[in-house]
mmCIF file of C-alpha atoms in Angstrom:
data_model
loop_
_atom_site.group_PDB
_atom_site.id
_atom_site.type_symbol
_atom_site.label_atom_id
_atom_site.label_comp_id
_atom_site.label_asym_id
_atom_site.label_seq_id
_atom_site.Cartn_x
_atom_site.Cartn_y
_atom_site.Cartn_z
ATOM 1 C CA MET A 1 0.330 9.661 -14.853
ATOM 2 C CA PRO A 2 -1.800 7.329 -17.037
ATOM 3 C CA GLN A 3 -2.710 8.731 -20.450
ATOM 4 C CA LEU A 4 -4.983 7.770 -23.288
ATOM 5 C CA PRO A 5 -3.632 6.692 -26.674
ATOM 6 C CA GLY A 6 -4.537 8.322 -29.986
ATOM 7 C CA ASN A 7 -7.626 10.060 -31.352
ATOM 8 C CA GLY A 8 -6.552 13.504 -30.194
ATOM 9 C CA LEU A 9 -6.755 12.483 -26.545
ATOM 10 C CA MET A 10 -3.081 11.778 -25.933
ATOM 11 C CA THR A 11 -2.837 14.562 -23.400
ATOM 12 C CA ALA A 12 -5.826 13.318 -21.389
ATOM 13 C CA ALA A 13 -4.645 12.128 -18.011
ATOM 14 C CA ILE A 14 -5.858 11.712 -14.464
ATOM 15 C CA ALA A 15 -3.690 13.573 -11.983
ATOM 16 C CA ALA A 16 -3.227 13.083 -8.271
ATOM 17 C CA GLY A 17 -4.752 16.157 -6.668
ATOM 18 C CA PRO A 18 -4.790 17.382 -3.077
ATOM 19 C CA LYS A 19 -4.576 14.805 -0.318
ATOM 20 C CA ILE A 20 -4.808 14.295 3.407
ATOM 21 C CA ALA A 21 -2.022 12.048 4.630
ATOM 22 C CA ALA A 22 -2.756 9.403 7.238
ATOM 23 C CA LEU A 23 -3.116 11.171 10.571
ATOM 24 C CA SER A 24 -1.358 8.296 12.334
ATOM 25 C CA CYS A 25 1.886 9.591 10.744
ATOM 26 C CA GLY A 26 2.900 6.054 9.834
ATOM 27 C CA LYS A 27 2.603 4.121 6.586
ATOM 28 C CA PRO A 28 -1.022 4.290 5.425
ATOM 29 C CA VAL A 29 -3.021 1.098 5.734
ATOM 30 C CA TYR A 30 -5.880 2.254 3.494
ATOM 31 C CA LEU A 31 -6.353 4.538 0.509
ATOM 32 C CA VAL A 32 -9.579 6.467 -0.062
ATOM 33 C CA VAL A 33 -9.789 7.981 -3.555
ATOM 34 C CA LEU A 34 -12.342 10.736 -4.119
ATOM 35 C CA LEU A 35 -13.667 11.518 -7.601
ATOM 36 C CA HIS A 36 -15.161 14.983 -7.927
ATOM 37 C CA ALA A 37 -18.237 16.010 -9.902
ATOM 38 C CA GLU A 38 -18.343 17.533 -13.396
ATOM 39 C CA GLY A 39 -17.179 21.147 -13.315
ATOM 40 C CA SER A 40 -15.620 20.669 -9.902
ATOM 41 C CA SER A 41 -12.112 19.945 -8.641
ATOM 42 C CA GLY A 42 -10.151 17.795 -6.274
ATOM 43 C CA GLN A 43 -9.978 20.609 -3.743
ATOM 44 C CA GLU A 44 -13.750 20.598 -3.269
ATOM 45 C CA VAL A 45 -13.917 16.895 -2.448
ATOM 46 C CA ILE A 46 -10.786 16.806 -0.312
ATOM 47 C CA ASP A 47 -12.451 19.423 1.861
ATOM 48 C CA LEU A 48 -15.278 16.945 2.411
ATOM 49 C CA ALA A 49 -12.733 14.314 3.422
ATOM 50 C CA LEU A 50 -11.885 16.436 6.448
ATOM 51 C CA ASN A 51 -15.085 14.956 7.880
ATOM 52 C CA PHE A 52 -13.826 11.393 7.376
ATOM 53 C CA ALA A 53 -10.152 11.565 8.304
ATOM 54 C CA PRO A 54 -10.410 11.692 12.133
ATOM 55 C CA GLU A 55 -12.205 8.321 12.204
ATOM 56 C CA LEU A 56 -9.726 6.778 9.751
ATOM 57 C CA PRO A 57 -6.293 7.876 11.014
ATOM 58 C CA LYS A 58 -4.518 5.101 9.062
ATOM 59 C CA ALA A 59 -5.998 6.127 5.708
ATOM 60 C CA ASP A 60 -4.575 8.369 3.013
ATOM 61 C CA PHE A 61 -7.287 10.465 1.340
ATOM 62 C CA LEU A 62 -6.527 11.414 -2.248
ATOM 63 C CA ALA A 63 -8.588 13.545 -4.616
ATOM 64 C CA ALA A 64 -8.121 12.621 -8.268
ATOM 65 C CA GLU A 65 -8.314 15.385 -10.877
ATOM 66 C CA ALA A 66 -10.437 14.609 -13.939
ATOM 67 C CA PRO A 67 -8.679 14.570 -17.320
ATOM 68 C CA PHE A 68 -10.819 16.998 -19.330
ATOM 69 C CA PRO A 69 -11.384 20.756 -18.954
ATOM 70 C CA ALA A 70 -14.859 22.126 -18.310
ATOM 71 C CA ALA A 71 -16.230 25.652 -18.309
ATOM 72 C CA THR A 72 -15.386 25.599 -14.618
ATOM 73 C CA GLY A 73 -13.139 22.989 -13.083
ATOM 74 C CA ARG A 74 -12.670 19.620 -14.765
ATOM 75 C CA ARG A 75 -14.858 16.795 -16.050
ATOM 76 C CA TRP A 76 -14.384 13.047 -16.363
ATOM 77 C CA PHE A 77 -15.933 12.605 -19.801
ATOM 78 C CA PRO A 78 -14.787 14.368 -22.998
ATOM 79 C CA GLY A 79 -18.379 15.098 -24.038
ATOM 80 C CA GLU A 80 -20.627 17.555 -22.246
ATOM 81 C CA GLY A 81 -23.876 16.789 -20.483
ATOM 82 C CA PHE A 82 -25.502 13.658 -19.094
ATOM 83 C CA SER A 83 -27.080 11.983 -22.102
ATOM 84 C CA THR A 84 -26.805 8.198 -22.179
ATOM 85 C CA GLU A 85 -24.521 8.396 -25.209
ATOM 86 C CA THR A 86 -22.186 10.892 -23.517
ATOM 87 C CA ILE A 87 -22.008 8.824 -20.331
ATOM 88 C CA VAL A 88 -21.328 5.522 -22.086
ATOM 89 C CA ALA A 89 -18.714 7.061 -24.384
ATOM 90 C CA GLY A 90 -17.156 8.850 -21.414
ATOM 91 C CA LEU A 91 -16.941 5.692 -19.336
ATOM 92 C CA THR A 92 -15.372 3.844 -22.249
ATOM 93 C CA THR A 93 -12.757 6.589 -22.537
ATOM 94 C CA SER A 94 -11.969 7.244 -18.889
ATOM 95 C CA ALA A 95 -12.424 3.880 -17.167
ATOM 96 C CA PRO A 96 -9.037 2.508 -18.332
ATOM 97 C CA LEU A 97 -7.380 5.724 -17.143
ATOM 98 C CA LEU A 98 -8.863 5.469 -13.682
ATOM 99 C CA ASP A 99 -8.107 1.766 -13.390
ATOM 100 C CA ALA A 100 -4.427 2.392 -14.173
ATOM 101 C CA PHE A 101 -4.356 5.426 -11.867
ATOM 102 C CA LEU A 102 -5.684 3.366 -8.953
ATOM 103 C CA ASP A 103 -3.076 0.673 -9.566
ATOM 104 C CA GLU A 104 -0.369 3.341 -9.568
ATOM 105 C CA MET A 105 -1.571 4.978 -6.351
ATOM 106 C CA LEU A 106 -1.881 1.648 -4.542
ATOM 107 C CA SER A 107 1.546 0.531 -5.736
ATOM 108 C CA ALA A 108 3.129 3.761 -4.524
ATOM 109 C CA ARG A 109 1.802 2.974 -1.039
ATOM 110 C CA ARG A 110 2.427 -0.767 -1.282
ATOM 111 C CA LEU A 111 -1.215 -1.486 -0.519
ATOM 112 C CA PRO A 112 -3.370 -4.380 -1.747
ATOM 113 C CA GLY A 113 -6.405 -3.649 -3.880
ATOM 114 C CA ASP A 114 -8.898 -4.486 -1.155
ATOM 115 C CA HIS A 115 -7.496 -1.685 1.023
ATOM 116 C CA LEU A 116 -8.968 0.830 -1.430
ATOM 117 C CA ALA A 117 -12.246 2.740 -1.086
ATOM 118 C CA LEU A 118 -13.837 4.815 -3.839
ATOM 119 C CA VAL A 119 -16.057 7.828 -3.159
ATOM 120 C CA GLY A 120 -17.516 9.464 -6.257
ATOM 121 C CA PHE A 121 -19.756 12.430 -6.948
ATOM 122 C CA SER A 122 -21.976 12.732 -10.048
ATOM 123 C CA GLN A 123 -19.783 11.809 -13.067
ATOM 124 C CA GLY A 124 -17.163 10.695 -10.556
ATOM 125 C CA ALA A 125 -19.720 8.368 -8.973
ATOM 126 C CA MET A 126 -20.509 6.831 -12.353
ATOM 127 C CA LEU A 127 -16.837 6.224 -12.995
ATOM 128 C CA ALA A 128 -16.255 4.826 -9.491
ATOM 129 C CA LEU A 129 -19.047 2.321 -10.060
ATOM 130 C CA ASP A 130 -17.954 1.353 -13.550
ATOM 131 C CA VAL A 131 -14.307 0.826 -12.624
ATOM 132 C CA GLY A 132 -14.768 -0.494 -9.103
ATOM 133 C CA LEU A 133 -17.053 -3.285 -10.280
ATOM 134 C CA ARG A 134 -14.537 -4.426 -12.903
ATOM 135 C CA ARG A 135 -11.345 -4.508 -10.864
ATOM 136 C CA ALA A 136 -9.770 -7.933 -10.366
ATOM 137 C CA VAL A 137 -9.364 -7.206 -6.655
ATOM 138 C CA PRO A 138 -12.518 -5.515 -5.375
ATOM 139 C CA PRO A 139 -12.247 -2.292 -3.410
ATOM 140 C CA ALA A 140 -13.445 -2.396 0.180
ATOM 141 C CA VAL A 141 -16.438 -0.212 -0.682
ATOM 142 C CA ILE A 142 -17.824 2.094 -3.389
ATOM 143 C CA ILE A 143 -19.853 5.135 -2.322
ATOM 144 C CA ALA A 144 -21.776 6.941 -5.063
ATOM 145 C CA PHE A 145 -23.269 10.395 -4.521
ATOM 146 C CA GLY A 146 -25.739 11.334 -7.260
ATOM 147 C CA GLY A 147 -24.556 8.652 -9.657
ATOM 148 C CA ALA A 148 -26.000 5.793 -11.698
ATOM 149 C CA LEU A 149 -25.030 3.598 -14.642
ATOM 150 C CA PRO A 150 -27.020 3.608 -17.898
ATOM 151 C CA GLU A 151 -28.805 0.375 -18.706
ATOM 152 C CA THR A 152 -26.838 0.259 -21.959
ATOM 153 C CA ARG A 153 -23.511 0.152 -20.120
ATOM 154 C CA ASP A 154 -22.831 -3.583 -19.956
ATOM 155 C CA ILE A 155 -21.149 -4.630 -16.730
ATOM 156 C CA GLY A 156 -21.814 -8.313 -17.314
ATOM 157 C CA ALA A 157 -21.012 -10.477 -14.312
ATOM 158 C CA PRO A 158 -18.806 -8.159 -12.257
ATOM 159 C CA ARG A 159 -15.312 -9.489 -11.617
ATOM 160 C CA ALA A 160 -15.562 -7.927 -8.185
ATOM 161 C CA GLN A 161 -18.466 -7.782 -5.757
ATOM 162 C CA PRO A 162 -17.641 -4.935 -3.397
ATOM 163 C CA PRO A 163 -20.252 -3.352 -1.147
ATOM 164 C CA VAL A 164 -21.924 -0.420 -2.905
ATOM 165 C CA VAL A 165 -23.730 2.450 -1.199
ATOM 166 C CA PHE A 166 -25.775 5.026 -3.112
ATOM 167 C CA ILE A 167 -26.542 8.403 -1.525
ATOM 168 C CA HIS A 168 -28.973 10.317 -3.706
ATOM 169 C CA GLY A 169 -31.166 13.391 -3.599
ATOM 170 C CA GLU A 170 -34.860 12.711 -4.150
ATOM 171 C CA ASP A 171 -35.119 15.933 -6.167
ATOM 172 C CA ASP A 172 -32.090 15.272 -8.388
ATOM 173 C CA ALA A 173 -32.953 16.656 -11.834
ATOM 174 C CA VAL A 174 -29.581 15.741 -13.414
ATOM 175 C CA VAL A 175 -29.390 12.068 -12.461
ATOM 176 C CA PRO A 176 -32.991 11.224 -11.517
ATOM 177 C CA LEU A 177 -33.649 9.106 -8.453
ATOM 178 C CA ALA A 178 -35.268 6.494 -10.706
ATOM 179 C CA ASP A 179 -31.933 5.995 -12.496
ATOM 180 C CA MET A 180 -30.181 5.300 -9.194
ATOM 181 C CA ILE A 181 -32.909 2.856 -8.151
ATOM 182 C CA ALA A 182 -32.620 1.042 -11.492
ATOM 183 C CA THR A 183 -28.839 0.736 -11.074
ATOM 184 C CA ARG A 184 -29.183 -0.365 -7.461
ATOM 185 C CA ASP A 185 -31.684 -3.062 -8.362
ATOM 186 C CA ARG A 186 -29.572 -4.190 -11.310
ATOM 187 C CA LEU A 187 -26.546 -4.666 -9.050
ATOM 188 C CA LYS A 188 -28.616 -6.455 -6.424
ATOM 189 C CA ALA A 189 -29.845 -8.858 -9.098
ATOM 190 C CA LEU A 190 -26.191 -9.660 -9.835
ATOM 191 C CA GLY A 191 -25.666 -10.574 -6.188
ATOM 192 C CA LEU A 192 -23.809 -7.483 -5.012
ATOM 193 C CA PRO A 193 -24.308 -6.158 -1.469
ATOM 194 C CA VAL A 194 -25.984 -2.828 -2.212
ATOM 195 C CA LYS A 195 -27.645 -0.200 -0.024
ATOM 196 C CA SER A 196 -29.071 3.206 -0.768
ATOM 197 C CA MET A 197 -29.870 6.351 1.168
ATOM 198 C CA ARG A 198 -32.383 8.809 -0.243
ATOM 199 C CA ARG A 199 -32.166 12.447 0.807
ATOM 200 C CA PRO A 200 -35.542 14.239 0.825
ATOM 201 C CA GLY A 201 -35.513 17.721 -0.691
ATOM 202 C CA LEU A 202 -31.975 17.372 -2.052
ATOM 203 C CA GLY A 203 -31.124 17.973 -5.707
ATOM 204 C CA HIS A 204 -27.942 16.969 -7.522
ATOM 205 C CA GLY A 205 -25.391 17.265 -4.752
ATOM 206 C CA GLU A 206 -24.691 16.214 -1.203
ATOM 207 C CA ASP A 207 -25.770 17.374 2.226
ATOM 208 C CA ASP A 208 -24.482 17.055 5.777
ATOM 209 C CA ASP A 209 -26.489 13.933 6.588
ATOM 210 C CA GLY A 210 -25.234 12.207 3.468
ATOM 211 C CA ILE A 211 -21.624 13.098 4.229
ATOM 212 C CA ILE A 212 -21.998 11.834 7.809
ATOM 213 C CA ALA A 213 -23.499 8.586 6.528
ATOM 214 C CA ALA A 214 -20.629 8.175 4.044
ATOM 215 C CA GLY A 215 -18.131 8.563 6.874
ATOM 216 C CA SER A 216 -19.878 5.818 8.831
ATOM 217 C CA VAL A 217 -19.828 3.550 5.777
ATOM 218 C CA LEU A 218 -16.105 4.128 5.233
ATOM 219 C CA THR A 219 -15.304 3.438 8.865
ATOM 220 C CA ALA A 220 -17.359 0.234 8.857
ATOM 221 C CA ALA A 221 -15.775 -0.993 5.610
ATOM 222 C CA LEU A 222 -12.166 -0.161 6.432
ATOM 223 C CA VAL A 223 -11.896 -0.395 10.200
ATOM 224 C CA LYS A 224 -14.701 -2.737 11.222
ATOM 225 C CA PRO A 225 -15.241 -5.042 8.238
ATOM 226 C CA LYS A 226 -17.234 -7.564 10.273
ATOM 227 C CA LYS A 227 -19.854 -4.886 10.876
ATOM 228 C CA ALA A 228 -19.982 -3.542 7.342
ATOM 229 C CA SER A 229 -23.329 -5.217 6.689
ATOM 230 C CA ASP A 230 -24.986 -3.983 9.865
ATOM 231 C CA ASP A 231 -28.152 -1.966 9.344
ATOM 232 C CA HIS A 232 -28.393 1.489 10.885
ATOM 233 C CA ASP A 233 -31.736 3.253 10.764
ATOM 234 C CA HIS A 234 -31.130 6.810 9.567
ATOM 235 C CA GLY A 235 -34.786 7.183 8.666
ATOM 236 C CA ASP A 236 -33.992 7.835 4.994
ATOM 237 C CA HIS A 237 -32.603 4.491 3.880
ATOM 238 C CA ASP A 238 -34.327 2.268 1.367
ATOM 239 C CA HIS A 239 -35.248 -1.027 2.958
ATOM 240 C CA ASP A 240 -35.874 -3.703 0.369
ATOM 241 C CA HIS A 241 -36.988 -7.194 1.123
#
C-alpha cells in the first residue's frame, strides 16, 4: 500500500477497494482501474463497472480508494474544493501514490503497463490524466468523466501518448465544459489522440449514455485495438478538424 513521506501525510495511502474479477475465470489479461469522485467511494464506481464487465470477460476491474477523508466518502486531494491551487497541490501530492499503486496492481497480476485502462471521475479523472500521461509505459486508454487539468499543471511533453476520451456534462458547474475543452485542445496540440463527448443537460456527474460510450471505448481499446480510432456518431461527440 503506497504511502506518502513526511509533512503529516505519512498515513495517506491509496487502497485497493472493491473489484470485479475477470469473468473468464482465468488469469486476467487486462486491468481496469476506476478512480471515484471527491466525496465518493470505490463501491459507487465498481457498481458502474458492472456495465463494462460482460464485454471484457478477461479484465479485472478494480476500484481504488482515495487517500484522504471527506465529509462523505474519500477524496484524492488533501485540500478541499476545486480551486486551481488545490488541484495542482493535490496532483503533486497524490500522483506519485497512484503511480506506485498502479505498478503494484499490475505486478500482482503479472501484466504489462499497456494492458491497463484508467477510468476517472471528477478529481479521479484529473488524477487519471495527470498520472496516465506521465507513465513510462502508456495505459491502453484514459477515460475522464467531468475532469480537466489546470493550465498551470505542467505536463511538458508527455512520456506516454495514450488515447484519451473526455465525457463531460455541458452544464457542469464544478469543472466547467470550457476547462475540459482547453485540456482536450492542449493534449491534441501535443500530438495525443484525444476525443470528447459532451452530454447536453448534464451537470457534474455521469449519465447512462456516457457510461455506455465509456464501455464501448474500453472494449475498443482493450479487445479491438485496431479499431480504437474508429469514429462512431453518437450525436453528442465533438468533431474537430
